[in-house]
Protein backbone atom coordinates (compact mmCIF):
# COMPACT_ATOMS: atom_id res chain seq x y z
CA UNK A 1 0.00 0.00 0.00
CA UNK A 2 3.01 2.26 -0.53
CA UNK A 3 1.60 4.57 -3.16
CA UNK A 4 3.45 7.66 -1.98
CA UNK A 5 6.99 6.61 -1.14
CA UNK A 6 8.49 10.07 -0.84
CA UNK A 7 11.51 9.66 -3.08
CA UNK A 8 9.83 7.72 -5.86
CA UNK A 9 6.62 9.75 -6.10
CA UNK A 10 8.37 13.09 -5.62
CA UNK A 11 10.95 12.28 -8.29
CA UNK A 12 8.26 11.25 -10.74
CA UNK A 13 6.32 14.44 -10.03
CA UNK A 14 9.39 16.64 -10.43
CA UNK A 15 10.22 15.00 -13.75
CA UNK A 16 6.68 14.89 -15.09
CA UNK A 17 5.29 17.29 -17.66
CA UNK A 18 1.86 15.74 -17.17
CA UNK A 19 1.12 15.55 -13.42
CA UNK A 20 -2.51 14.74 -14.23
CA UNK A 21 -1.40 11.37 -15.57
CA UNK A 22 0.77 10.61 -12.53
CA UNK A 23 -1.99 11.49 -10.07
CA UNK A 24 -4.75 9.74 -12.04
CA UNK A 25 -2.66 6.56 -12.37
CA UNK A 26 -1.94 6.66 -8.63
CA UNK A 27 -5.64 7.08 -7.91
CA UNK A 28 -6.42 4.15 -10.20
CA UNK A 29 -3.89 2.00 -8.33
CA UNK A 30 -5.43 3.00 -5.00
CA UNK A 31 -8.90 2.01 -6.17
CA UNK A 32 -7.63 -1.28 -7.56
CA UNK A 33 -5.99 -2.03 -4.22
CA UNK A 34 -9.25 -1.13 -2.46
CA UNK A 35 -11.21 -3.59 -4.62
CA UNK A 36 -8.66 -6.32 -3.94
CA UNK A 37 -8.70 -5.65 -0.20
CA UNK A 38 -12.49 -5.83 -0.22
CA UNK A 39 -12.36 -9.14 -2.11
CA UNK A 40 -9.90 -10.40 0.51
CA UNK A 41 -12.46 -9.60 3.24
CA UNK A 42 -10.63 -6.73 4.89
CA UNK A 43 -13.02 -5.34 7.56
CA UNK A 44 -15.09 -2.50 6.16
CA UNK A 45 -14.06 -0.09 8.93
CA UNK A 46 -10.40 -0.61 8.02
CA UNK A 47 -11.15 -0.19 4.32
CA UNK A 48 -12.94 3.11 4.84
CA UNK A 49 -10.21 4.45 7.12
CA UNK A 50 -7.44 3.37 4.75
CA UNK A 51 -9.17 4.90 1.72
CA UNK A 52 -9.70 8.15 3.62
CA UNK A 53 -6.04 8.40 4.57
CA UNK A 54 -4.88 7.59 1.05
CA UNK A 55 -7.11 10.36 -0.30
CA UNK A 56 -5.66 12.68 2.34
CA UNK A 57 -2.22 11.97 0.95
CA UNK A 58 -3.27 12.32 -2.68
CA UNK A 59 -5.12 15.61 -2.14
CA UNK A 60 -2.41 17.06 0.10
CA UNK A 61 0.25 16.33 -2.50
CA UNK A 62 -1.90 17.88 -5.21
CA UNK A 63 -2.45 20.91 -2.98
CA UNK A 64 1.26 21.37 -2.34
CA UNK A 65 1.99 20.98 -6.03
CA UNK A 66 -0.36 23.87 -6.83
CA UNK A 67 0.35 26.00 -3.74
CA UNK A 68 3.98 25.50 -2.74
CA UNK A 69 4.30 28.99 -1.21
CA UNK A 70 0.87 29.89 0.20
CA UNK A 71 0.75 27.67 3.28
CA UNK A 72 0.18 30.63 5.63
CA UNK A 73 -2.60 32.24 3.60
CA UNK A 74 -4.86 29.32 2.77
CA UNK A 75 -6.15 26.18 4.44
CA UNK A 76 -7.67 23.07 2.94
CA UNK A 77 -9.90 20.89 5.12
CA UNK A 78 -12.04 17.79 4.70
CA UNK A 79 -15.72 18.12 5.61
CA UNK A 80 -18.79 15.88 5.62
CA UNK A 81 -18.23 12.14 5.56
CA UNK A 82 -14.69 12.75 4.40
CA UNK A 83 -14.14 14.94 7.44
CA UNK A 84 -15.48 12.13 9.65
CA UNK A 85 -12.92 9.80 8.04
CA UNK A 86 -15.78 7.77 6.57
CA UNK A 87 -14.95 8.10 2.90
CA UNK A 88 -16.56 5.29 0.93
CA UNK A 89 -15.56 4.21 -2.55
CA UNK A 90 -18.43 6.01 -4.29
CA UNK A 91 -18.57 9.04 -2.01
CA UNK A 92 -18.04 12.61 -3.12
CA UNK A 93 -15.00 14.29 -1.61
CA UNK A 94 -16.13 17.43 0.19
CA UNK A 95 -13.50 20.10 0.72
CA UNK A 96 -13.43 23.47 2.45
CA UNK A 97 -10.82 26.00 1.38
CA UNK A 98 -10.32 28.76 3.93
CA UNK A 99 -8.71 32.15 3.55
CA UNK A 100 -8.22 35.04 5.94
CA UNK A 101 -7.90 37.91 3.48
CA UNK A 102 -9.63 38.05 0.13
CA UNK A 103 -7.39 36.14 -2.30
CA UNK A 104 -5.80 38.04 -5.12
CA UNK A 105 -6.91 37.26 -8.66
CA UNK A 106 -3.86 35.08 -9.29
CA UNK A 107 -4.63 32.99 -6.20
CA UNK A 108 -8.29 32.62 -7.17
CA UNK A 109 -7.24 31.48 -10.61
CA UNK A 110 -4.87 28.94 -9.08
CA UNK A 111 -7.68 27.66 -6.85
CA UNK A 112 -9.82 27.10 -9.94
CA UNK A 113 -6.94 25.25 -11.59
CA UNK A 114 -6.53 23.09 -8.47
CA UNK A 115 -10.20 22.09 -8.38
CA UNK A 116 -10.18 21.33 -12.12
CA UNK A 117 -7.07 19.24 -11.55
CA UNK A 118 -8.90 17.10 -8.98
CA UNK A 119 -11.74 16.53 -11.43
CA UNK A 120 -9.26 15.77 -14.21
CA UNK A 121 -7.71 12.96 -12.17
CA UNK A 122 -11.25 11.54 -11.70
CA UNK A 123 -12.10 12.68 -8.18
CA UNK A 124 -15.70 13.80 -7.66
CA UNK A 125 -15.22 16.90 -5.57
CA UNK A 126 -17.63 19.19 -3.78
CA UNK A 127 -15.97 22.35 -2.52
CA UNK A 128 -16.55 25.72 -0.93
CA UNK A 129 -14.12 28.63 -0.69
CA UNK A 130 -14.78 30.90 2.28
CA UNK A 131 -13.19 33.23 4.75
CA UNK A 132 -13.48 32.46 8.45
CA UNK A 133 -15.95 35.33 8.76
CA UNK A 134 -18.08 33.89 5.96
CA UNK A 135 -18.05 30.48 7.65
CA UNK A 136 -19.34 32.01 10.86
CA UNK A 137 -21.99 34.05 9.05
CA UNK A 138 -23.32 31.09 7.06
CA UNK A 139 -23.16 28.78 10.08
CA UNK A 140 -25.27 31.16 12.16
CA UNK A 141 -28.00 31.07 9.50
CA UNK A 142 -28.08 27.36 8.70
CA UNK A 143 -27.82 24.39 11.05
CA UNK A 144 -26.65 22.18 8.17
CA UNK A 145 -23.64 24.47 7.65
CA UNK A 146 -22.59 24.37 11.30
CA UNK A 147 -23.04 20.59 11.23
CA UNK A 148 -20.71 20.41 8.25
CA UNK A 149 -18.11 22.63 9.90
CA UNK A 150 -18.21 20.63 13.14
CA UNK A 151 -16.86 17.67 11.20
CA UNK A 152 -14.12 19.63 9.47
CA UNK A 153 -10.69 18.02 9.56
CA UNK A 154 -7.46 19.86 8.79
CA UNK A 155 -5.53 18.63 5.75
CA UNK A 156 -2.90 21.24 4.89
CA UNK A 157 -2.06 24.92 4.83
CA UNK A 158 -2.39 27.22 7.81
CA UNK A 159 -3.27 25.29 10.96
CA UNK A 160 -3.84 28.59 12.77
CA UNK A 161 -6.47 29.62 10.23
CA UNK A 162 -8.26 26.29 10.64
CA UNK A 163 -8.16 26.51 14.43
CA UNK A 164 -9.54 30.04 14.26
CA UNK A 165 -12.51 28.84 12.21
CA UNK A 166 -13.19 25.96 14.61
CA UNK A 167 -12.94 28.24 17.64
CA UNK A 168 -15.26 30.87 16.17
CA UNK A 169 -17.89 28.25 15.29
CA UNK A 170 -17.67 26.45 18.65
CA UNK A 171 -20.69 26.10 20.99
CA UNK A 172 -19.29 28.91 23.12
CA UNK A 173 -19.66 31.30 20.17
CA UNK A 174 -22.67 30.07 18.16
CA UNK A 175 -25.27 27.31 18.27
CA UNK A 176 -25.16 26.31 21.95
CA UNK A 177 -26.17 22.66 22.48
CA UNK A 178 -29.81 23.41 23.36
CA UNK A 179 -30.50 25.42 20.19
CA UNK A 180 -28.51 22.99 18.08
CA UNK A 181 -30.55 20.08 19.44
CA UNK A 182 -33.85 21.82 18.71
CA UNK A 183 -32.84 22.69 15.15
CA UNK A 184 -31.49 19.21 14.39
CA UNK A 185 -34.64 17.61 15.82
CA UNK A 186 -36.82 19.69 13.48
CA UNK A 187 -34.50 18.80 10.61
CA UNK A 188 -34.82 15.11 11.49
CA UNK A 189 -38.62 15.28 11.69
CA UNK A 190 -38.78 16.92 8.26
CA UNK A 191 -36.48 14.26 6.82
CA UNK A 192 -38.56 11.45 8.32
CA UNK A 193 -41.74 12.96 6.85
CA UNK A 194 -40.17 12.81 3.39
CA UNK A 195 -39.93 9.05 3.87
CA UNK A 196 -43.44 8.60 5.32
CA UNK A 197 -42.19 8.39 8.92
CA UNK A 198 -41.52 4.67 8.68
CA UNK A 199 -38.51 2.39 8.19
CA UNK A 200 -40.84 -0.39 7.02
CA UNK A 201 -40.83 0.26 3.30
CA UNK A 202 -40.21 -2.19 0.50
CA UNK A 203 -37.15 -0.19 -0.55
CA UNK A 204 -36.14 2.06 2.36
CA UNK A 205 -33.45 4.68 1.89
CA UNK A 206 -30.71 3.33 4.14
CA UNK A 207 -29.20 6.78 4.51
CA UNK A 208 -32.19 9.09 4.97
CA UNK A 209 -35.13 6.92 6.12
CA UNK A 210 -36.06 6.67 9.82
CA UNK A 211 -33.51 4.46 11.52
CA UNK A 212 -30.99 4.97 8.71
CA UNK A 213 -27.43 6.25 8.72
CA UNK A 214 -28.48 9.86 9.16
CA UNK A 215 -30.10 8.98 12.49
CA UNK A 216 -26.83 7.41 13.61
CA UNK A 217 -25.04 10.56 12.51
CA UNK A 218 -27.60 12.53 14.52
CA UNK A 219 -26.37 10.86 17.71
CA UNK A 220 -22.81 11.77 16.84
CA UNK A 221 -23.62 15.38 15.93
CA UNK A 222 -25.56 16.03 19.11
CA UNK A 223 -22.90 14.37 21.24
CA UNK A 224 -20.12 16.31 19.58
CA UNK A 225 -21.90 19.60 20.15
CA UNK A 226 -22.68 18.75 23.77
CA UNK A 227 -19.61 16.82 24.95
CA UNK A 228 -17.03 17.13 22.19
CA UNK A 229 -17.10 13.37 21.56
CA UNK A 230 -15.63 12.58 18.15
CA UNK A 231 -17.00 9.04 17.78
CA UNK A 232 -19.14 6.34 19.39
CA UNK A 233 -16.20 4.92 21.35
CA UNK A 234 -15.84 8.20 23.19
CA UNK A 235 -19.54 8.08 24.07
CA UNK A 236 -18.89 4.74 25.74
CA UNK A 237 -15.98 6.16 27.71
CA UNK A 238 -18.23 9.07 28.77
CA UNK A 239 -20.91 6.59 29.95
CA UNK A 240 -23.45 7.93 27.46
CA UNK A 241 -23.64 4.63 25.58
CA UNK A 242 -23.00 1.08 26.73
CA UNK A 243 -20.42 -0.98 24.86
CA UNK A 244 -23.07 -3.42 23.60
CA UNK A 245 -25.02 -0.52 22.11
mmCIF file of C-alpha atoms in Angstrom, residues 1 3 29-56 81-82 84-91 153:
data_model
loop_
_atom_site.group_PDB
_atom_site.id
_atom_site.type_symbol
_atom_site.label_atom_id
_atom_site.label_comp_id
_atom_site.label_asym_id
_atom_site.label_seq_id
_atom_site.Cartn_x
_atom_site.Cartn_y
_atom_site.Cartn_z
ATOM 1 C CA UNK A 1 0.000 0.000 0.000
ATOM 2 C CA UNK A 3 1.602 4.572 -3.164
ATOM 3 C CA UNK A 29 -3.890 2.004 -8.328
ATOM 4 C CA UNK A 30 -5.430 2.998 -4.997
ATOM 5 C CA UNK A 31 -8.897 2.013 -6.169
ATOM 6 C CA UNK A 32 -7.627 -1.282 -7.560
ATOM 7 C CA UNK A 33 -5.991 -2.026 -4.216
ATOM 8 C CA UNK A 34 -9.247 -1.125 -2.462
ATOM 9 C CA UNK A 35 -11.210 -3.588 -4.618
ATOM 10 C CA UNK A 36 -8.656 -6.322 -3.942
ATOM 11 C CA UNK A 37 -8.699 -5.647 -0.200
ATOM 12 C CA UNK A 38 -12.490 -5.830 -0.222
ATOM 13 C CA UNK A 39 -12.363 -9.139 -2.107
ATOM 14 C CA UNK A 40 -9.899 -10.400 0.515
ATOM 15 C CA UNK A 41 -12.457 -9.599 3.244
ATOM 16 C CA UNK A 42 -10.632 -6.731 4.887
ATOM 17 C CA UNK A 43 -13.020 -5.344 7.558
ATOM 18 C CA UNK A 44 -15.085 -2.498 6.158
ATOM 19 C CA UNK A 45 -14.061 -0.091 8.934
ATOM 20 C CA UNK A 46 -10.402 -0.612 8.024
ATOM 21 C CA UNK A 47 -11.148 -0.190 4.319
ATOM 22 C CA UNK A 48 -12.943 3.106 4.845
ATOM 23 C CA UNK A 49 -10.215 4.448 7.117
ATOM 24 C CA UNK A 50 -7.442 3.372 4.747
ATOM 25 C CA UNK A 51 -9.172 4.899 1.721
ATOM 26 C CA UNK A 52 -9.701 8.145 3.623
ATOM 27 C CA UNK A 53 -6.042 8.398 4.569
ATOM 28 C CA UNK A 54 -4.880 7.588 1.047
ATOM 29 C CA UNK A 55 -7.114 10.359 -0.299
ATOM 30 C CA UNK A 56 -5.657 12.678 2.345
ATOM 31 C CA UNK A 81 -18.230 12.136 5.558
ATOM 32 C CA UNK A 82 -14.690 12.747 4.395
ATOM 33 C CA UNK A 84 -15.483 12.126 9.650
ATOM 34 C CA UNK A 85 -12.920 9.797 8.041
ATOM 35 C CA UNK A 86 -15.782 7.771 6.573
ATOM 36 C CA UNK A 87 -14.948 8.100 2.895
ATOM 37 C CA UNK A 88 -16.563 5.290 0.932
ATOM 38 C CA UNK A 89 -15.558 4.214 -2.550
ATOM 39 C CA UNK A 90 -18.426 6.008 -4.295
ATOM 40 C CA UNK A 91 -18.567 9.037 -2.012
ATOM 41 C CA UNK A 153 -10.688 18.018 9.560
#
